[in-house]
mmCIF file of C-alpha atoms in Angstrom:
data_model
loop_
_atom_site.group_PDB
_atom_site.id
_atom_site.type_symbol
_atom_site.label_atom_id
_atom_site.label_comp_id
_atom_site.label_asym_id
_atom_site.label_seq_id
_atom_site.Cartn_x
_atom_site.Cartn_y
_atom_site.Cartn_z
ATOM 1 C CA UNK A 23 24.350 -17.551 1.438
ATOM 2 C CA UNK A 24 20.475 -17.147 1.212
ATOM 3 C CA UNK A 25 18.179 -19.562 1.862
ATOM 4 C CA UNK A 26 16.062 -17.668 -0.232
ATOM 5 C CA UNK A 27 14.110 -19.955 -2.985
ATOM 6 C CA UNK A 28 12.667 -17.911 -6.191
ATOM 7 C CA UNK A 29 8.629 -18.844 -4.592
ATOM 8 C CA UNK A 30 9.926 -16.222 -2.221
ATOM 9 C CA UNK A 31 10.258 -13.022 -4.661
ATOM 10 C CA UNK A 32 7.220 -11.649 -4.218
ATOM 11 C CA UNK A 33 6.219 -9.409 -6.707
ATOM 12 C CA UNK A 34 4.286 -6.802 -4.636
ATOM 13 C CA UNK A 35 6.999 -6.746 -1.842
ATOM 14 C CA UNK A 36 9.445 -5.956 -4.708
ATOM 15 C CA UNK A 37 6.619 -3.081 -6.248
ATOM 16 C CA UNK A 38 6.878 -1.550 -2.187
ATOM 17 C CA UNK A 39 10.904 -2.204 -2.464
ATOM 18 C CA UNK A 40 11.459 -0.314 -5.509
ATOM 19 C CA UNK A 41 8.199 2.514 -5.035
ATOM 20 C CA UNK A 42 10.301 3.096 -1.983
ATOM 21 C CA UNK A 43 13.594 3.921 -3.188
ATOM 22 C CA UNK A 44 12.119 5.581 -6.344
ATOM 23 C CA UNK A 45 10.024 7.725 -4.447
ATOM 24 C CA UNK A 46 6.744 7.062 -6.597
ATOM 25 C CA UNK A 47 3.109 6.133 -5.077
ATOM 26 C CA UNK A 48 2.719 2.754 -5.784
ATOM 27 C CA UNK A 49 -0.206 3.126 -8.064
ATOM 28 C CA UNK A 50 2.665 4.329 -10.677
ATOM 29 C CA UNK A 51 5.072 1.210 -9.832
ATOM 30 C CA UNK A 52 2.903 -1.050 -12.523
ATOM 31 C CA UNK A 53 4.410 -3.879 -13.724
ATOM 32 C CA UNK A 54 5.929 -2.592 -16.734
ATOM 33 C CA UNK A 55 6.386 0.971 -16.093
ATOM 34 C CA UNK A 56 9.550 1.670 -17.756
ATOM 35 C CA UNK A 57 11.866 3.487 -14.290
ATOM 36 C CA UNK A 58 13.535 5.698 -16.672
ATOM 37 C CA UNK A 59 10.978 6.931 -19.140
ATOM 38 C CA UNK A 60 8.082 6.503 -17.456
ATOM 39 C CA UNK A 61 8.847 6.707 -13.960
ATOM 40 C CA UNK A 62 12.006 9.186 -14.429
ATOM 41 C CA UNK A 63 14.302 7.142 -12.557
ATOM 42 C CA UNK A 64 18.395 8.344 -13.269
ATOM 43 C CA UNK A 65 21.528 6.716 -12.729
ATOM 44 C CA UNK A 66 21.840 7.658 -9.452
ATOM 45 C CA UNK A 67 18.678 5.911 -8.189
ATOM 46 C CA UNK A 68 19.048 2.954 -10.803
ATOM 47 C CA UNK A 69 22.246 2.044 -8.595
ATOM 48 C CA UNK A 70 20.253 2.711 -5.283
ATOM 49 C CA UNK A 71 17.354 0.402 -6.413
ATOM 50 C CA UNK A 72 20.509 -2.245 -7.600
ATOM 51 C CA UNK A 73 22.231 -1.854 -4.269
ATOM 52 C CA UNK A 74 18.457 -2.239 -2.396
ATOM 53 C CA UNK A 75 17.888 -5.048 -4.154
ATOM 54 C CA UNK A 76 21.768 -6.947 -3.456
ATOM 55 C CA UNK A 77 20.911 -6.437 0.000
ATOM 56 C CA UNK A 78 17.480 -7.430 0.308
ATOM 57 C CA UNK A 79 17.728 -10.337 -2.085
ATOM 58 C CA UNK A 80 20.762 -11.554 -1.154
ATOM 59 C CA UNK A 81 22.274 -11.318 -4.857
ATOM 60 C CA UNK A 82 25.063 -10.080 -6.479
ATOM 61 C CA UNK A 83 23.914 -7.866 -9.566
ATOM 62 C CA UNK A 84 26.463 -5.885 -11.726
ATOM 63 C CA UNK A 85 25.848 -2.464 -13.470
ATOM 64 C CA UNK A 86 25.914 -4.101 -16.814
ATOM 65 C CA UNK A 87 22.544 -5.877 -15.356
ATOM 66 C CA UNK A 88 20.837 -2.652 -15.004
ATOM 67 C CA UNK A 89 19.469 -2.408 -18.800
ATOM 68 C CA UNK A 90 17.722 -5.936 -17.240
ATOM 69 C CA UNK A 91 15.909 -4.528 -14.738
ATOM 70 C CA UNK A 92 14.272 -1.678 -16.170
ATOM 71 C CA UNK A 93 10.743 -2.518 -15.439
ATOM 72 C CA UNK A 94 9.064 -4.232 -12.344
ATOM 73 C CA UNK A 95 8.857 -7.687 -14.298
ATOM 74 C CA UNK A 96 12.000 -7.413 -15.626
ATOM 75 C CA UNK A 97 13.433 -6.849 -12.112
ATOM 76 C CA UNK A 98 11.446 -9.788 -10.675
ATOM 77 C CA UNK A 99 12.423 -12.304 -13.780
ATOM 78 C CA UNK A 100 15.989 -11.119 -12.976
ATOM 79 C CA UNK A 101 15.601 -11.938 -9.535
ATOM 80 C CA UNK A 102 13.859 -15.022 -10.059
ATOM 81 C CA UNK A 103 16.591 -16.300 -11.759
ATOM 82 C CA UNK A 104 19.314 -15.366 -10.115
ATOM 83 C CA UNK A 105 17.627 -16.949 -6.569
ATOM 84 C CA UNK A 106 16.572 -19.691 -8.710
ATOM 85 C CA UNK A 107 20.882 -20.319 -9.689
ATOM 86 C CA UNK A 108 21.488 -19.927 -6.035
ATOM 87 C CA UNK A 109 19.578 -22.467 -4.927
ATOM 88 C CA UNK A 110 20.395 -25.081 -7.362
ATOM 89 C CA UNK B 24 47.464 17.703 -26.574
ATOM 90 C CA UNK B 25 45.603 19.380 -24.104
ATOM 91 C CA UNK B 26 41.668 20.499 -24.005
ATOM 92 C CA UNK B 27 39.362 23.516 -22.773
ATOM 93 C CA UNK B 28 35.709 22.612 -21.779
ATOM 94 C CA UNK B 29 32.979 25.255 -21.810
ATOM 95 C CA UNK B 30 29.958 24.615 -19.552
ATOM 96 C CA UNK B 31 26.874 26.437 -20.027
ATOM 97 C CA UNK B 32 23.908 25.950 -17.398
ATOM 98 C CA UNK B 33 20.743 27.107 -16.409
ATOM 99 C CA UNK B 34 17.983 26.591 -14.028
ATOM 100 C CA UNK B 35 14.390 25.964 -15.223
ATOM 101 C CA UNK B 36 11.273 25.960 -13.385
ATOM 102 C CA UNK B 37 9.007 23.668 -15.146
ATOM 103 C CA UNK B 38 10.955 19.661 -15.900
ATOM 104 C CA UNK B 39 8.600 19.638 -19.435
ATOM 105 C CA UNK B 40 11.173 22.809 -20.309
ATOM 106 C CA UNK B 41 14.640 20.573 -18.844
ATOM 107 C CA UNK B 42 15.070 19.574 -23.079
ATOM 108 C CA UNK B 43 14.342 22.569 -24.865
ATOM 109 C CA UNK B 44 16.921 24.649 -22.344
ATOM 110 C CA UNK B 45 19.191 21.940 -23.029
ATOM 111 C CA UNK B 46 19.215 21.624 -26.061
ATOM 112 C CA UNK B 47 19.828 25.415 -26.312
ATOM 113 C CA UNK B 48 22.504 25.158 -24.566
ATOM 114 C CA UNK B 49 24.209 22.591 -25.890
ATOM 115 C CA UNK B 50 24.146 24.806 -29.202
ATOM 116 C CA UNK B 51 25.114 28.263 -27.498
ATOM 117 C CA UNK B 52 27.715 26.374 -26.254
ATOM 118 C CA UNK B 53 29.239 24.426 -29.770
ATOM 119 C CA UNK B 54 28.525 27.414 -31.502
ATOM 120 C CA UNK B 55 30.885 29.869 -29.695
ATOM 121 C CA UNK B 56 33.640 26.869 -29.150
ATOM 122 C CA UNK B 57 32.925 25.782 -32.949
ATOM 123 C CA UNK B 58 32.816 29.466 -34.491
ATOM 124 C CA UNK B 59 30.023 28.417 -35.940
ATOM 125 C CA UNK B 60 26.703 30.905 -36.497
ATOM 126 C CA UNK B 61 24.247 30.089 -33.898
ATOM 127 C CA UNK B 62 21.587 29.439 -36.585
ATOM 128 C CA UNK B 63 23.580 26.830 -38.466
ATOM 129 C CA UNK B 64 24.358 24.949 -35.132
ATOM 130 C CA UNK B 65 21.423 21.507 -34.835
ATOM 131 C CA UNK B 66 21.703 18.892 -32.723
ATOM 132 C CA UNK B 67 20.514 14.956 -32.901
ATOM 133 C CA UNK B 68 20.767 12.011 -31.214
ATOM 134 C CA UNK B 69 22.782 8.782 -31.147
ATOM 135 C CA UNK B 70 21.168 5.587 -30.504
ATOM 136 C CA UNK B 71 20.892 5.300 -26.841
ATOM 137 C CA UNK B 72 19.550 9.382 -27.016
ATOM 138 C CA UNK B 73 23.377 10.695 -26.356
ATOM 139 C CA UNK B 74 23.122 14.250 -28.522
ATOM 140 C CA UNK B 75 25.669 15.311 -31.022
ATOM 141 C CA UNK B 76 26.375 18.080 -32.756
ATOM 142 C CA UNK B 77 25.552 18.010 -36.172
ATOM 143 C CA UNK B 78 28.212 18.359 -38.869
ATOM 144 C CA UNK B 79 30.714 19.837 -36.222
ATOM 145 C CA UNK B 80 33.666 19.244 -34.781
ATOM 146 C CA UNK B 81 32.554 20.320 -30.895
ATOM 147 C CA UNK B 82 31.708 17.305 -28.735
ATOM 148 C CA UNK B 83 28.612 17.921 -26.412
ATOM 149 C CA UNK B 84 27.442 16.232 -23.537
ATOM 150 C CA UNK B 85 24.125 17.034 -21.311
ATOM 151 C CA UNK B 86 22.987 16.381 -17.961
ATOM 152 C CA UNK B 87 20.248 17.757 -15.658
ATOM 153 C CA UNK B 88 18.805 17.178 -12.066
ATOM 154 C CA UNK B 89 16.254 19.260 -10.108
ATOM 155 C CA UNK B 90 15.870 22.527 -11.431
ATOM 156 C CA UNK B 91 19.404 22.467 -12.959
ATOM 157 C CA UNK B 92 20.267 22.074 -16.570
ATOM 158 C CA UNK B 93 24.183 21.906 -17.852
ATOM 159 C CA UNK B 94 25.608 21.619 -21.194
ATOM 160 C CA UNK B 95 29.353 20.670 -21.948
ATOM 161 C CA UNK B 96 30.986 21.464 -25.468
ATOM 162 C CA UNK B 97 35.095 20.276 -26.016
ATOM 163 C CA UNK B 98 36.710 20.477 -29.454
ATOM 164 C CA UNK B 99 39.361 18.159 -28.069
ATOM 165 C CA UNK B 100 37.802 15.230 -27.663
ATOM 166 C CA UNK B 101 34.999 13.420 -26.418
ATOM 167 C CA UNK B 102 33.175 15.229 -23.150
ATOM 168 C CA UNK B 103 30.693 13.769 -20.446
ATOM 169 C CA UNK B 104 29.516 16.311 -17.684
ATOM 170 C CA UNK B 105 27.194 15.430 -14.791
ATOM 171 C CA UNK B 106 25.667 17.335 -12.105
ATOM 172 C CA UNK B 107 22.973 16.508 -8.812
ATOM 173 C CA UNK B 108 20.979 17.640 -6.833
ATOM 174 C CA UNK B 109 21.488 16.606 -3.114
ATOM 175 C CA UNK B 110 19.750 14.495 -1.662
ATOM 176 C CA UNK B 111 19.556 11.704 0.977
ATOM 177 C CA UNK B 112 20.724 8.219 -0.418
ATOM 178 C CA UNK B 113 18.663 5.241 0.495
ATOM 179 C CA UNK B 114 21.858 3.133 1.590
ATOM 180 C CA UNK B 115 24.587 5.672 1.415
ATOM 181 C CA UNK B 116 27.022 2.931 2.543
ATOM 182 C CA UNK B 117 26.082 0.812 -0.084
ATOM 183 C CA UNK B 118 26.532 3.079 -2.641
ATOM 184 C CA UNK B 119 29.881 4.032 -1.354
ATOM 185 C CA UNK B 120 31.064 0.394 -1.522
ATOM 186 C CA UNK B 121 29.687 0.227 -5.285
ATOM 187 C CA UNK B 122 32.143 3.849 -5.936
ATOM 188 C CA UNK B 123 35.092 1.847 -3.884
ATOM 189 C CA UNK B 124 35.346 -0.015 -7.209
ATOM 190 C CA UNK B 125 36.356 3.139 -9.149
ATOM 191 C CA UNK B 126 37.832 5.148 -6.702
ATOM 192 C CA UNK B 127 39.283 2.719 -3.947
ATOM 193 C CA UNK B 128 41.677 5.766 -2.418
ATOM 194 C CA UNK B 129 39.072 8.107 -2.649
ATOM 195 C CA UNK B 130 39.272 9.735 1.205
ATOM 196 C CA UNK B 131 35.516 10.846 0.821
ATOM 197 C CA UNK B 132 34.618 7.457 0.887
ATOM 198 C CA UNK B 133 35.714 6.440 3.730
ATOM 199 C CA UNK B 134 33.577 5.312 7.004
ATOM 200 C CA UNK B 135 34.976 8.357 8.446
ATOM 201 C CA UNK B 136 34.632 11.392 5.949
ATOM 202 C CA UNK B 137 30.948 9.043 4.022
ATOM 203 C CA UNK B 138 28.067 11.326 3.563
ATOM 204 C CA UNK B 139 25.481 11.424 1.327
ATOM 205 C CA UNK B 140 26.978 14.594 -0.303
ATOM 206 C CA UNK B 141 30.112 12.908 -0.435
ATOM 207 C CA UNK B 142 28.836 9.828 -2.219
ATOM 208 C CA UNK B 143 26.664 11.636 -4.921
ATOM 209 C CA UNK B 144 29.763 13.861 -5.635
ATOM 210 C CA UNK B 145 31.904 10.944 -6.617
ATOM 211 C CA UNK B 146 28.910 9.425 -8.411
ATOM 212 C CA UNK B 147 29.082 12.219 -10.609
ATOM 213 C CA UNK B 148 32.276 11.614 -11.791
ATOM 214 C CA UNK B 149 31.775 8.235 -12.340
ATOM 215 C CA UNK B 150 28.718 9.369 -14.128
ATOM 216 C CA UNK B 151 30.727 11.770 -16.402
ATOM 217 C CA UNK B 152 33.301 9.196 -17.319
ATOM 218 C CA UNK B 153 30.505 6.844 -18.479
ATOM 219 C CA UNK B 154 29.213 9.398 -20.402
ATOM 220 C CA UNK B 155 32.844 10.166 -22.331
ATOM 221 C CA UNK B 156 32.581 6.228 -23.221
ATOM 222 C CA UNK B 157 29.100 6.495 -24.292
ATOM 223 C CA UNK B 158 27.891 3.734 -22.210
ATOM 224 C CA UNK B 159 25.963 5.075 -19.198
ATOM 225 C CA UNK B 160 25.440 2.619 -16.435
ATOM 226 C CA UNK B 161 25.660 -0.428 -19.219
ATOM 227 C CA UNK B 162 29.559 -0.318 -18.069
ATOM 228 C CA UNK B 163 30.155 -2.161 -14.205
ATOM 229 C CA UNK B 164 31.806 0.382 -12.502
ATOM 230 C CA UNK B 165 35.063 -2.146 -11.718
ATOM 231 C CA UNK B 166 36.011 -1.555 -15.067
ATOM 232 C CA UNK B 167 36.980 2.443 -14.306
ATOM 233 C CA UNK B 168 40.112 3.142 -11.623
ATOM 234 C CA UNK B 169 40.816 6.422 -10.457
ATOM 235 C CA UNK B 170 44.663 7.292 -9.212
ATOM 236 C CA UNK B 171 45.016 8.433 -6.057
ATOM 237 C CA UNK B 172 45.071 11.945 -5.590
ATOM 238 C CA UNK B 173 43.058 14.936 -7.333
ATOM 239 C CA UNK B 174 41.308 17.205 -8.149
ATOM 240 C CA UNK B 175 41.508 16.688 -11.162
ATOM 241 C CA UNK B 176 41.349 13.350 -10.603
ATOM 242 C CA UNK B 177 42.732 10.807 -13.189
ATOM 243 C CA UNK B 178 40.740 7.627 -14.783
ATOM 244 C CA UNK B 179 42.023 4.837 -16.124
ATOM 245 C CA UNK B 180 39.399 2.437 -18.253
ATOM 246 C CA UNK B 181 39.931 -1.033 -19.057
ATOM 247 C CA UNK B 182 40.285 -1.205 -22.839
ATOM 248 C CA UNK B 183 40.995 2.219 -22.991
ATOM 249 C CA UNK B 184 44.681 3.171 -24.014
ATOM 250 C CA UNK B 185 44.834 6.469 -22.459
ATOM 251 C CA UNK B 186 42.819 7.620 -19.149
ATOM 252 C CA UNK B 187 40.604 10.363 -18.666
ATOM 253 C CA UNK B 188 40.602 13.717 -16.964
ATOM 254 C CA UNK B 189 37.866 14.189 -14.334
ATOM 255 C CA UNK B 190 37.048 17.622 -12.808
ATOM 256 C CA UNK B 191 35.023 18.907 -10.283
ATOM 257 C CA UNK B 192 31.815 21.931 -11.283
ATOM 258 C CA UNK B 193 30.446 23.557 -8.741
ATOM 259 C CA UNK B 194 27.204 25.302 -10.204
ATOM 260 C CA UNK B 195 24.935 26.152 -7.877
ATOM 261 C CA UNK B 196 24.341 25.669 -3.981
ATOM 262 C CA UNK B 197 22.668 22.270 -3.123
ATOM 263 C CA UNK B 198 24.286 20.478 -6.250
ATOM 264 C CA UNK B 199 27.732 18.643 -7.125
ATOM 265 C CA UNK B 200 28.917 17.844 -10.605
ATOM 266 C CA UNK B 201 31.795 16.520 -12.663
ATOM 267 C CA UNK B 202 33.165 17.133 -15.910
ATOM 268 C CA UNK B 203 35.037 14.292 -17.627
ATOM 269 C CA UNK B 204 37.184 14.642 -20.651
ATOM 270 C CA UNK B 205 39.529 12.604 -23.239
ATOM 271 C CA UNK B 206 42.306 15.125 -23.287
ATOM 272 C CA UNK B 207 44.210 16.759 -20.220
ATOM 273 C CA UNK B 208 41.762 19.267 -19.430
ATOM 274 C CA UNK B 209 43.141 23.320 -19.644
ATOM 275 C CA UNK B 210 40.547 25.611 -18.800
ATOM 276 C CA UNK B 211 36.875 25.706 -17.776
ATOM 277 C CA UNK B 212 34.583 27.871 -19.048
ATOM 278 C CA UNK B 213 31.466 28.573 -17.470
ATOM 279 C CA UNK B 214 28.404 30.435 -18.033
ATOM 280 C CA UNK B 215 25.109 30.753 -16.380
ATOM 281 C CA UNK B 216 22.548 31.246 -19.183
ATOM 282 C CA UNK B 217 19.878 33.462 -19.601
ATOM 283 C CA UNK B 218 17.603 32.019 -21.787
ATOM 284 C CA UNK B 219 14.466 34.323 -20.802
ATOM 285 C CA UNK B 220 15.201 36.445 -23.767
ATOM 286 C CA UNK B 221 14.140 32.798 -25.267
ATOM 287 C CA UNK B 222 10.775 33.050 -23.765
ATOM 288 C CA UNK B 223 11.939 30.231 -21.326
ATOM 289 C CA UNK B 224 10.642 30.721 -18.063
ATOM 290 C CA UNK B 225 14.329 31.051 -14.887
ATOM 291 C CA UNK B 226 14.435 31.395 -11.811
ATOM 292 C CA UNK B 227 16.402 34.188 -10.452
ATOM 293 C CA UNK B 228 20.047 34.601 -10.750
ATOM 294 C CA UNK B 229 21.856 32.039 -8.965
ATOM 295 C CA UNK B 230 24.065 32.501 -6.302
ATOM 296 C CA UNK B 231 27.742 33.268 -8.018
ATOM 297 C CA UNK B 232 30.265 30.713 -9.034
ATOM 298 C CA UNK B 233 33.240 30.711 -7.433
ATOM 299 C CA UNK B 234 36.792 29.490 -9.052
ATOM 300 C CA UNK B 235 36.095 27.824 -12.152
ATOM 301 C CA UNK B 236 35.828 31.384 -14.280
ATOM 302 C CA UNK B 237 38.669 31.387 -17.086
ATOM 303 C CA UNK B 238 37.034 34.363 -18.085
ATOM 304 C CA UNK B 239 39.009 35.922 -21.479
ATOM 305 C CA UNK B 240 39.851 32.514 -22.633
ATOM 306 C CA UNK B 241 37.410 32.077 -24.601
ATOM 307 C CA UNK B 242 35.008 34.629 -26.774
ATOM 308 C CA UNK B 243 32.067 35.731 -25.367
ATOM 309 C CA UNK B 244 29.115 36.254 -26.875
#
């Protein structure tokens, strides 16, 4: 289990995460830059960026939670919250 | 009852041209399966952006990735098609584990036989399947269960009476796709499309496509 508390998502480490796996400069990875409209992101690399994410965060997130994480802030509210029930 | 699928593709140079080709497919394609007049043939969109074909009978689904575009059409029954480019996978393994759910047998996905080809082959059909239930990736993929064996592989979904039929399409070198259907799946039709008489910019012919033809079983145009 992580020790991970949710003080520890840090929002611009999870901008790099997700720029990286997306393949976008990180200039386009705003906050609320929709992945799939704005940032073309498919199915495919929506389960890369959830499978990144398990691994990195330490979380388990199903493919029902995608449609939650379709946005940098959404993704780091998600994440927040699901490190937050871990450590409570 | 049993089903043929016709798949109409074509390769586009510029993305801003990836929905007018497809859309133009998707109605070359419902129009010959539908025997319907080409001009009569429109197409809109579910919520969620899905496209359907108005007024019709013909079920259509869409998919594109890279430079290729591919439209399915199936009067039997709902039809999801998917296709991708290859690429390299930022965790390949992890990905595989996610497909395990769907396809647990599936020999491609083992440590052994894993690549990234592999993995985005298999996506597709779990891609394709989502599509036939209209979901996407809103579905977890735990919820689909491939039989052992195939091509054509075999799909059960939870909630679902009767499973699906899930082929492979091979349409061009450097891409895998699937074809997923409600029905038992006869014949596949496929066509590479030239749409330059359109005014829509291809690339040159692709590279033939080798053992999916059923040419003469269904009309040309």
């Amino acid at each position: 289990m992580s020790d991970m508390t949710a003080s520890r998502v840090d929002l611009e480490e999870l901008r790099q995460t997700v720029a990286d796996v997306i393949d976008v400069e990180l200039a386009e990875m705003t906050n609320d830059a929709h992945f799939v409209e704005d940032l073309e992101v498919d199915s495919l690399m929506a389960l890369e960026v959830m499978v990144v994410l398990e691994k990195r965060y330490q979380v388990k997130l199903h493919e029902s939670e995608l449609k939650d994480i379709m946005s940098l802030r959404k993704a780091h509210e998600l994440l927040t919250r699901k490190l937050s029930d871990v450590s409570t | 009852m049993t089903g043929r699928v016709m798949l109409r593709f074509a390769q586009v140079i510029r993305t801003e041209d990836v929905s007018v080709v497809g859309e133009e497919l998707m109605r070359r394609a419902a129009s010959l399966l539908g025997h319907q007049p080409l001009a009569e043939v429109r197409v809109e969109r579910r919520p969620g952006g899905a496209p359907r074909i108005v007024s019709s009978r013909v079920n259509v689904s869409l998919s594109h990735s890279g430079a290729i575009v591919v439209a399915a059409a199936s009067l039997t029954g709902a039809v999801g098609v998917d296709v991708e480019r290859l690429r390299r996978l930022r965790d390949v393994g992890a990905v595989a584990d996610r497909l395990r759910a769907a396809w647990p047998d599936e020999p491609a996905l083992s440590e052994r036989l894993l690549t990234h080809a592999s993995a985005i082959e298999v996506w597709t059909r779990c891609e394709a399947v989502l599509k036939v239930l209209g979901c996407g990736l809103r579905r977890d993929l735990q919820t689909l269960r491939a039989s052992p064996g195939g091509p054509p592989w075999t799909v059960h979904v939870l909630g679902l009476p009767t499973p699906l039929s899930v082929h492979p399409v091979v349409l061009a070198p450097g891409y895998v796709g699937a074809v997923a259907t409600t029905r038992s799946m006869t014949s596949m039709h496929v066509d590479r499309q030239g749409l330059d008489q359109q005014g829509i910019p291809l690339h040159p012919p692709l590279a033939p496509v080798g053992g999916q033809h059923n040419e003469g079983d269904l009309p040309h145009e």
